[in-house]
Coordinates of C-alpha atoms in Angstrom, one line a residue:
M8 CA 109.5 73.2 77.6
A9 CA 109.6 72.7 81.4
K10 CA 107.9 75.7 83.0
V11 CA 109.3 75.3 86.5
P12 CA 112.5 73.5 87.8
Q13 CA 111.9 69.8 88.2
P14 CA 113.5 67.5 90.8
A15 CA 115.4 65.7 88.0
K16 CA 118.7 65.8 86.2
K17 CA 118.8 67.7 83.0
S18 CA 119.7 65.9 79.8
Y19 CA 123.4 66.1 78.8
F20 CA 122.6 68.1 75.8
F21 CA 120.8 70.7 77.9
S22 CA 123.2 71.2 80.7
K23 CA 126.6 69.4 80.8
G24 CA 126.8 69.5 77.0
Y25 CA 127.0 73.3 77.0
Q26 CA 129.6 73.1 79.8
D27 CA 131.7 70.6 77.9
L28 CA 131.5 72.7 74.7
G29 CA 132.6 75.8 76.7
N30 CA 135.5 73.9 78.3
T31 CA 136.6 72.5 75.0
I32 CA 136.7 76.0 73.4
K33 CA 138.4 77.5 76.5
G34 CA 141.0 74.7 76.6
A35 CA 141.9 75.1 72.9
W36 CA 142.4 78.8 73.2
S37 CA 144.3 78.4 76.5
R38 CA 146.8 76.1 74.9
N39 CA 147.2 78.5 71.9
F40 CA 147.9 81.4 74.2
A41 CA 150.2 79.3 76.4
S42 CA 152.4 78.7 73.3
I43 CA 152.6 82.4 72.7
R44 CA 153.5 83.0 76.3
K45 CA 156.2 80.3 76.1
Y46 CA 157.9 82.1 73.1
I47 CA 157.6 85.4 75.0
A48 CA 159.4 83.9 78.0
T49 CA 162.1 82.5 75.7
L50 CA 162.7 85.9 74.2
R51 CA 163.1 87.4 77.7
G52 CA 165.7 84.7 78.4
L53 CA 168.0 85.6 75.6
G54 CA 170.0 88.1 77.7
S55 CA 172.9 85.6 78.4
R56 CA 173.6 85.0 74.7
N57 CA 175.9 86.9 72.5
L58 CA 174.6 89.5 70.0
A59 CA 174.5 87.1 67.1
G60 CA 172.7 84.5 69.2
K61 CA 170.2 87.1 70.5
I62 CA 169.4 88.2 66.9
F63 CA 169.1 84.7 65.5
F64 CA 167.0 83.2 68.3
G65 CA 165.1 86.4 68.7
I66 CA 164.0 86.3 65.1
L67 CA 163.3 82.6 65.3
N68 CA 161.0 83.0 68.4
V69 CA 159.3 86.0 67.0
L70 CA 158.5 84.1 63.8
A71 CA 157.3 81.1 65.8
M72 CA 155.2 83.4 68.0
L73 CA 153.7 85.0 64.9
A74 CA 153.0 81.6 63.3
V75 CA 151.2 80.5 66.5
L76 CA 149.3 83.8 66.7
V77 CA 148.2 83.7 63.1
C78 CA 148.2 80.1 61.9
G79 CA 147.6 78.5 65.4
S80 CA 144.8 80.9 66.1
A81 CA 143.2 80.2 62.7
L82 CA 143.6 76.4 63.2
T83 CA 142.2 76.7 66.8
A84 CA 139.3 78.8 65.5
A85 CA 138.6 76.3 62.7
M86 CA 138.7 73.3 65.2
T87 CA 136.5 75.2 67.6
L88 CA 134.0 76.0 64.9
A89 CA 134.0 72.4 63.8
N90 CA 133.5 71.2 67.4
I91 CA 130.6 73.7 67.9
M92 CA 129.0 72.7 64.6
V93 CA 129.2 69.0 65.5
L94 CA 127.8 69.5 69.0
L95 CA 125.1 71.9 67.7
A96 CA 124.1 69.3 65.1
F97 CA 123.6 66.7 67.8
M98 CA 121.8 69.2 70.0
A99 CA 119.5 70.2 67.0
C100 CA 118.6 66.5 66.5
I101 CA 117.8 66.2 70.2
Y102 CA 115.7 69.4 70.2
V103 CA 113.8 68.3 67.1
G104 CA 113.4 64.8 68.6
F105 CA 112.0 65.9 71.9
T106 CA 109.8 68.5 70.2
V107 CA 108.3 66.0 67.9
I108 CA 107.6 63.5 70.7
W109 CA 106.2 66.3 72.9
V110 CA 103.8 67.3 70.1
I111 CA 102.8 63.6 69.5
D112 CA 102.2 63.2 73.2
R113 CA 100.0 66.4 73.3
I114 CA 98.1 65.5 70.1
Y115 CA 97.3 62.0 71.6
L116 CA 96.0 63.5 74.9
V117 CA 94.0 66.2 73.2
T118 CA 92.5 64.1 70.3
R119 CA 91.6 61.3 72.7
K120 CA 90.2 63.8 75.2
I121 CA 92.4 62.6 78.0
F122 CA 92.8 64.8 81.1
A123 CA 92.7 64.4 84.8
A124 CA 89.5 65.6 86.4
C125 CA 89.9 65.9 90.2
D126 CA 86.9 64.6 92.1
R127 CA 87.8 66.9 95.1
C128 CA 88.5 70.4 93.8
K129 CA 86.9 69.8 90.3
H130 CA 89.8 71.3 88.5
S131 CA 91.1 69.6 85.3
S132 CA 94.7 69.0 84.4
L133 CA 96.1 67.9 81.1
I134 CA 99.1 66.5 82.9
P135 CA 98.7 65.9 86.6
T136 CA 101.6 66.0 89.1
Y137 CA 103.3 62.6 89.1
L138 CA 105.2 61.1 92.0
C139 CA 108.5 59.3 91.8
P140 CA 107.7 55.7 93.0
N141 CA 111.1 55.5 94.7
C142 CA 111.4 58.8 96.7
G143 CA 108.0 60.4 96.3
E144 CA 109.3 63.6 94.7
K145 CA 106.7 65.6 92.8
H146 CA 107.2 66.0 89.0
S147 CA 104.7 68.6 87.8
N148 CA 105.6 68.5 84.1
L149 CA 106.5 64.9 83.3
T150 CA 106.7 65.4 79.5
P151 CA 109.5 65.2 76.9
G152 CA 111.9 68.1 77.4
V153 CA 115.2 69.3 78.8
Y154 CA 115.1 66.6 81.5
G155 CA 114.8 63.8 79.1
I156 CA 113.0 62.7 75.9
L157 CA 111.5 59.3 76.6
R158 CA 112.6 59.1 80.2
R159 CA 113.9 61.5 82.9
T160 CA 116.1 60.7 85.8
C161 CA 114.8 61.8 89.2
N162 CA 117.3 63.3 91.6
C163 CA 117.2 60.0 93.5
G164 CA 118.3 58.1 90.3
Q165 CA 114.9 56.6 89.4
K166 CA 114.1 56.6 85.7
L167 CA 110.6 58.0 85.0
P168 CA 108.7 57.6 81.7
T169 CA 107.6 60.9 80.1
V170 CA 105.1 59.9 77.4
F171 CA 101.8 58.1 77.2
F172 CA 103.2 55.0 75.4
N173 CA 106.0 54.0 77.7
G174 CA 104.3 53.8 81.1
R175 CA 103.7 57.3 82.4
K176 CA 100.1 56.4 83.2
D177 CA 101.2 53.8 85.7
L178 CA 102.9 56.3 88.0
P179 CA 101.0 57.6 91.0
G180 CA 99.6 61.0 90.4
I181 CA 98.1 63.9 92.5
C182 CA 96.0 66.9 91.7
P183 CA 98.3 70.0 91.2
H184 CA 95.5 72.4 92.1
C185 CA 94.7 70.8 95.5
L186 CA 98.4 70.9 96.3
E187 CA 99.0 74.5 95.2
E188 CA 95.8 76.0 96.5
D189 CA 95.0 74.0 99.6
G190 CA 98.3 72.2 100.4
I191 CA 96.5 68.9 100.2
V192 CA 97.9 65.8 98.5
H193 CA 94.9 64.4 96.7
Y194 CA 95.7 61.2 94.8
L195 CA 94.3 60.8 91.2
N196 CA 93.7 57.4 89.9
N197 CA 92.9 58.6 86.4
A198 CA 95.7 56.6 84.7
E199 CA 95.4 58.8 81.7
T200 CA 91.8 57.9 80.9
R201 CA 89.0 59.9 79.2
P202 CA 86.7 61.4 81.9
L203 CA 82.9 61.5 81.3
C204 CA 81.5 63.9 83.9
I205 CA 77.8 64.2 84.5
P206 CA 76.6 66.7 87.2
I207 CA 73.1 65.8 88.5
V208 CA 71.5 69.1 89.5
G209 CA 68.2 70.4 90.8
A210 CA 66.5 71.8 93.9
R211 CA 66.2 70.2 97.3
S212 CA 64.2 66.9 97.5
V213 CA 63.8 66.5 93.7
G214 CA 65.3 63.0 93.9
K215 CA 68.9 63.6 92.6
T216 CA 70.5 61.1 95.0
A217 CA 67.8 58.5 94.3
F218 CA 68.4 59.1 90.5
I219 CA 72.2 58.4 91.0
T220 CA 71.5 55.3 93.1
A221 CA 69.1 53.9 90.5
F222 CA 71.3 54.7 87.5
T223 CA 74.4 53.3 89.2
K224 CA 72.8 49.9 90.1
E225 CA 71.1 49.7 86.7
F226 CA 74.3 50.5 84.7
I227 CA 76.8 48.4 86.7
D228 CA 74.5 45.4 87.3
T229 CA 72.6 45.3 84.0
V230 CA 74.1 47.4 81.2
A231 CA 77.8 46.8 81.8
P232 CA 77.6 42.9 81.9
A233 CA 75.3 42.8 78.9
K234 CA 77.7 45.0 76.8
G235 CA 80.9 43.5 78.0
I236 CA 82.0 46.6 79.9
E237 CA 84.3 45.9 82.8
I238 CA 83.6 48.2 85.8
Q239 CA 86.3 49.2 88.3
L240 CA 85.5 51.6 91.2
Y241 CA 87.8 54.6 91.4
N242 CA 89.2 54.2 94.9
D243 CA 88.3 53.0 98.4
E244 CA 86.1 56.1 99.0
K245 CA 84.0 55.3 96.0
E246 CA 83.7 51.6 97.0
Q247 CA 82.3 52.8 100.3
I248 CA 79.8 55.0 98.4
Y249 CA 78.8 52.0 96.3
R250 CA 78.2 49.9 99.4
Q251 CA 75.8 52.7 100.6
I252 CA 74.2 52.9 97.2
T253 CA 73.6 49.1 97.2
S254 CA 72.1 49.3 100.7
D255 CA 69.8 52.1 99.8
F256 CA 68.8 50.4 96.6
T257 CA 67.9 47.2 98.5
A258 CA 66.0 49.0 101.2
G259 CA 64.3 51.4 98.9
S260 CA 65.6 54.4 100.8
T261 CA 67.5 57.5 99.9
R262 CA 69.6 60.0 101.8
M263 CA 69.6 63.7 101.7
T264 CA 72.9 65.0 100.3
E265 CA 74.6 66.8 103.2
R266 CA 75.4 70.5 103.2
P267 CA 79.1 70.7 104.0
Q268 CA 79.9 72.2 107.4
D269 CA 83.6 72.6 106.9
N270 CA 85.0 75.0 104.3
R271 CA 87.6 72.4 103.5
S272 CA 84.9 69.8 102.7
V273 CA 83.6 69.6 99.2
S274 CA 80.0 70.6 98.3
S275 CA 79.7 68.3 95.2
V276 CA 80.4 64.6 95.8
S277 CA 81.1 62.3 92.9
F278 CA 80.5 58.6 92.4
S279 CA 83.3 57.5 90.1
F280 CA 84.2 54.3 88.2
F281 CA 86.3 53.2 85.3
A282 CA 84.5 51.6 82.3
K283 CA 86.8 49.3 80.3
H284 CA 86.0 47.8 77.0
P285 CA 88.2 46.6 74.0
S286 CA 86.8 49.5 71.9
F287 CA 87.6 52.1 74.6
K288 CA 91.0 53.5 73.9
P289 CA 91.7 54.8 76.4
D290 CA 89.4 53.6 79.2
R291 CA 86.6 55.8 80.3
L292 CA 86.3 57.3 83.8
V293 CA 82.7 58.2 84.7
H294 CA 82.1 60.9 87.3
V295 CA 78.5 61.4 88.4
Y296 CA 78.3 64.5 90.6
D297 CA 75.7 65.1 93.4
I298 CA 75.3 68.4 95.2
A299 CA 72.9 69.3 98.0
G300 CA 69.9 71.1 96.6
E301 CA 69.9 74.0 99.1
V302 CA 73.6 74.5 98.4
F303 CA 72.9 74.5 94.7
T304 CA 70.1 77.0 94.8
D305 CA 71.6 79.2 97.5
N306 CA 75.0 79.4 95.7
T307 CA 76.8 78.4 99.0
E308 CA 79.3 75.9 97.6
T309 CA 82.6 75.6 99.4
E310 CA 84.4 75.0 96.1
V311 CA 84.0 76.4 92.6
Q312 CA 82.1 73.8 90.5
K313 CA 84.7 73.6 87.7
Q314 CA 83.2 70.4 86.5
Y315 CA 80.7 72.4 84.4
E316 CA 83.6 73.6 82.2
Y317 CA 84.3 70.1 80.9
C318 CA 81.2 68.0 81.7
A319 CA 79.9 65.6 79.0
G320 CA 76.4 66.9 79.8
I321 CA 74.0 67.8 82.6
V322 CA 71.0 66.1 84.1
F323 CA 68.4 68.6 85.5
V324 CA 66.0 66.8 87.8
V325 CA 62.5 68.2 88.2
D326 CA 60.0 67.4 90.9
P327 CA 56.6 67.9 89.1
F328 CA 54.8 68.3 92.4
S329 CA 56.8 71.4 93.2
I330 CA 54.8 73.1 90.4
P331 CA 51.8 74.7 92.2
S332 CA 49.1 73.6 89.6
V333 CA 50.4 70.0 89.6
R334 CA 50.4 69.8 93.3
M335 CA 46.9 71.3 93.5
E336 CA 45.5 68.8 91.0
Y337 CA 47.2 65.6 92.3
E338 CA 47.8 66.2 96.0
E339 CA 44.9 64.2 97.2
L340 CA 46.3 61.2 95.3
L341 CA 49.7 61.4 97.1
T342 CA 50.7 59.6 100.2
K343 CA 51.9 61.4 103.3
E344 CA 55.4 60.3 102.6
D345 CA 55.2 61.7 99.0
I346 CA 53.8 65.0 100.2
A347 CA 56.6 65.3 102.8
G348 CA 59.2 64.8 100.1
I349 CA 58.0 67.5 97.8
G350 CA 60.6 70.2 97.0
G351 CA 59.6 73.7 97.7
A352 CA 61.9 75.6 95.4
D353 CA 60.4 77.6 92.5
L354 CA 61.4 75.9 89.2
D355 CA 61.8 79.2 87.3
G356 CA 64.1 80.5 90.0
V357 CA 66.1 77.2 90.1
I358 CA 66.8 77.2 86.3
D359 CA 67.7 80.9 86.4
A360 CA 70.1 80.4 89.3
F361 CA 71.6 77.3 87.4
M362 CA 72.2 79.2 84.2
E363 CA 73.8 82.1 86.1
K364 CA 76.0 79.7 87.9
L365 CA 77.1 78.1 84.6
R366 CA 78.0 81.5 83.3
Q367 CA 80.0 82.5 86.4
V368 CA 81.8 79.3 86.8
T369 CA 82.8 78.6 83.2
G370 CA 83.1 82.1 81.8
L371 CA 81.6 80.7 78.7
S372 CA 79.7 82.9 76.3
D373 CA 76.0 82.2 75.7
E374 CA 76.9 80.5 72.4
K375 CA 79.4 78.1 74.0
M376 CA 77.3 77.4 77.0
S377 CA 74.4 76.5 74.7
K378 CA 76.4 73.6 73.3
V379 CA 76.4 71.7 76.6
P380 CA 73.8 68.8 76.3
L381 CA 71.0 69.1 78.9
A382 CA 68.7 66.3 79.9
V383 CA 65.7 67.5 81.8
V384 CA 64.2 64.6 83.8
I385 CA 60.7 64.8 85.4
N386 CA 61.0 62.5 88.3
K387 CA 58.5 60.8 90.6
I388 CA 56.1 59.8 87.9
D389 CA 55.1 56.7 89.9
S390 CA 53.1 59.0 92.1
A391 CA 49.5 60.1 91.6
G392 CA 49.3 58.3 88.2
L393 CA 51.7 60.6 86.4
E394 CA 53.1 57.6 84.6
G395 CA 49.8 57.6 82.6
D396 CA 50.4 61.3 81.6
I397 CA 54.1 61.2 80.5
G398 CA 55.4 57.7 81.2
E399 CA 55.4 54.5 79.1
R400 CA 51.6 54.1 79.0
A401 CA 51.1 57.6 77.8
V402 CA 53.8 57.2 75.1
G403 CA 52.3 53.9 74.1
K404 CA 48.8 55.5 73.8
C405 CA 50.1 58.2 71.4
M406 CA 52.1 55.9 69.3
T407 CA 49.2 53.5 68.9
A408 CA 46.7 56.1 68.2
E409 CA 48.8 58.0 65.6
P410 CA 51.6 55.7 64.4
D411 CA 52.5 57.9 61.5
K412 CA 52.9 61.0 63.7
Y413 CA 54.5 59.4 66.8
V414 CA 57.3 57.1 65.5
D415 CA 60.1 57.3 68.1
F416 CA 59.4 56.4 71.7
Y417 CA 61.7 59.1 73.2
D418 CA 60.7 61.8 70.8
T419 CA 57.1 61.2 71.8
Q420 CA 58.0 61.3 75.5
D421 CA 59.9 64.5 75.0
Y422 CA 56.8 66.0 73.4
L423 CA 54.5 64.8 76.2
C424 CA 56.8 66.2 78.9
R425 CA 57.0 69.6 77.2
K426 CA 53.2 69.5 76.8
F427 CA 52.7 68.6 80.5
L428 CA 54.9 71.5 81.6
R429 CA 53.4 74.0 79.3
E430 CA 49.9 73.1 80.4
N431 CA 50.9 73.6 84.0
G432 CA 52.2 77.2 83.6
M433 CA 55.9 76.4 82.8
A434 CA 56.1 77.9 79.4
G435 CA 58.7 80.3 80.6
F436 CA 60.8 77.5 82.0
L437 CA 60.6 75.7 78.6
N438 CA 61.6 78.8 76.7
R439 CA 64.7 79.3 79.0
I440 CA 65.8 75.8 78.3
D441 CA 65.3 76.1 74.5
L442 CA 67.0 79.5 74.4
R443 CA 70.1 78.5 76.4
F444 CA 70.7 74.9 75.4
K445 CA 70.7 73.9 71.8
R446 CA 70.8 70.2 72.6
N447 CA 68.2 69.4 75.2
R448 CA 65.7 66.6 75.6
F449 CA 63.0 65.9 78.2
F450 CA 62.5 62.6 79.9
A451 CA 60.2 61.1 82.5
C452 CA 61.3 58.6 85.2
S453 CA 60.8 57.3 88.7
A454 CA 64.1 56.7 90.4
I455 CA 62.7 54.5 93.2
G456 CA 59.6 53.3 91.4
H457 CA 57.4 53.6 94.5
T458 CA 57.1 55.4 97.8
R459 CA 60.4 55.7 99.7
D460 CA 61.2 52.9 102.1
A461 CA 58.5 50.6 100.6
G462 CA 60.9 48.0 99.4
Q463 CA 63.7 47.5 96.9
Y464 CA 64.1 50.1 94.1
R465 CA 62.1 49.4 90.9
P466 CA 63.4 52.3 88.7
M467 CA 61.7 53.4 85.6
G468 CA 63.4 55.5 82.9
V469 CA 66.7 56.3 84.7
L470 CA 68.9 54.9 81.9
P471 CA 67.7 56.8 78.8
P472 CA 68.7 60.4 79.9
M473 CA 72.2 59.1 80.9
E474 CA 72.5 57.1 77.7
W475 CA 71.5 60.1 75.6
L476 CA 74.2 62.3 77.3
F477 CA 76.9 59.6 76.9
K478 CA 76.0 59.3 73.2
Q479 CA 76.3 63.1 72.8
A480 CA 79.7 63.2 74.3
D481 CA 81.3 59.8 73.3
S482 CA 80.5 58.0 70.1
A483 CA 82.5 54.9 71.2
M484 CA 80.4 54.6 74.4
G485 CA 77.3 55.2 72.4
K486 CA 78.2 52.4 70.0
V487 CA 78.9 49.9 72.8
W488 CA 75.7 50.8 74.6
N489 CA 74.1 50.2 71.2
D490 CA 70.6 51.4 71.8
H491 CA 70.3 49.5 75.1
T492 CA 67.3 51.6 76.0
F493 CA 66.5 53.6 72.9
T494 CA 65.1 50.6 71.1
K495 CA 62.2 50.9 73.5
K496 CA 58.8 49.8 72.0
P497 CA 55.5 51.4 73.0
V498 CA 53.6 49.9 75.9
D499 CA 50.1 48.7 75.2
P500 CA 47.9 51.6 76.4
N501 CA 45.3 49.2 77.7
E502 CA 47.8 47.4 79.9
T503 CA 47.0 47.6 83.6
K504 CA 49.4 49.6 85.7
T505 CA 51.9 47.5 87.5
A506 CA 52.6 47.7 91.1
A507 CA 55.8 49.7 90.3
S508 CA 53.8 52.6 89.0
T509 CA 51.0 52.8 91.6
H510 CA 50.5 53.1 95.3

């Protein structure tokens, strides 16, 4: 089942076995015809004998030659057939064996949703290209096949495992697409895990990077320890990103995601980490993608955003103050820093561009595209008292006033967010969301919790949208998370605003 020649030695039964069978058949028939040629040579040497001797020995050699020609050929044919049948029986067992193991390996990968998601080119690979740990040769199809069933032998002599259960995941791997398309050796540390990929999208200055910063710190520092989830950062590059995230979180700052200047640089940067838990089989690999807003809206990415094809869900971040009527109503309550950070992109235009991008990148039909879970997050609710309109206090007020109608915290917040957008002229936006995405939910949050650079982050509501998406994609992750945030109780509507929700 190997599609391209591999730098490995083929199994005996798929290379030398055929040669040995051919040599055996050739040798048997060569010996048979050699006997016939021997009798023919003897007949030619009867010239020195007398007439009686010539007749006697001539008849004797002719009979012997006929016996070899008939009986010997029949016996040789029978032995050849028996040899072929025995060898073919062994080969059939080997073929059936490697096919069964190949199928088991494939079923395991597919049913467990295991694949390699490259954080650079965004392509996915069911089987990445593995490197021989001894010589570094590239094995692009390290599966049971003609090069070996459970193991294959690299040209250097190194034995390599070929299936999930005997150590293949421990070999170093690289992205085959980066190598083939760009000639770049990009290492994958996926270790045959199950990727959970969440793109964070939206226009410029809506707070995507701050959302990622807040979620990362909240999940790694709070949720993971509470739920017994072990976190391991993907590689040195992600460790450096995490150090920057920690610094930003402490300082209360955020960085604008940079537009790539080099065509070989990637537009969408991921923060990636492994999540390990006894109930995760295999481990989970979380990729959270960030892309510059102007690159996203202008469609000027340097690479195709293939992560949309296999993402677990999408977070669409909205800056409420980019809506003209909201800004007009609340602008006098905003600080200069808040006003300077308002995104200028039209929300209807952004969602239209986003849906068109999804269609172009994935090639999915509207029906298939609608199955992708979408969390719409209204950010910056700490500003201008919006928390009282769609945040915890607003939800608490509804649930207290009409407990029979408003039962669930996040259903109520979803209702309030939709109501807020509809009342501010965004009915078309809501209709587009509902039409294109069957599974969608609206949330309200404040990633920083206060004006930027005014102290350490005090995030509000960043975990619920991510938890909802994780639960949509991964029941095991949802069970472990175990309603960490979705057990939220309503806030007393008479409670005074905290410093985290005011300026």
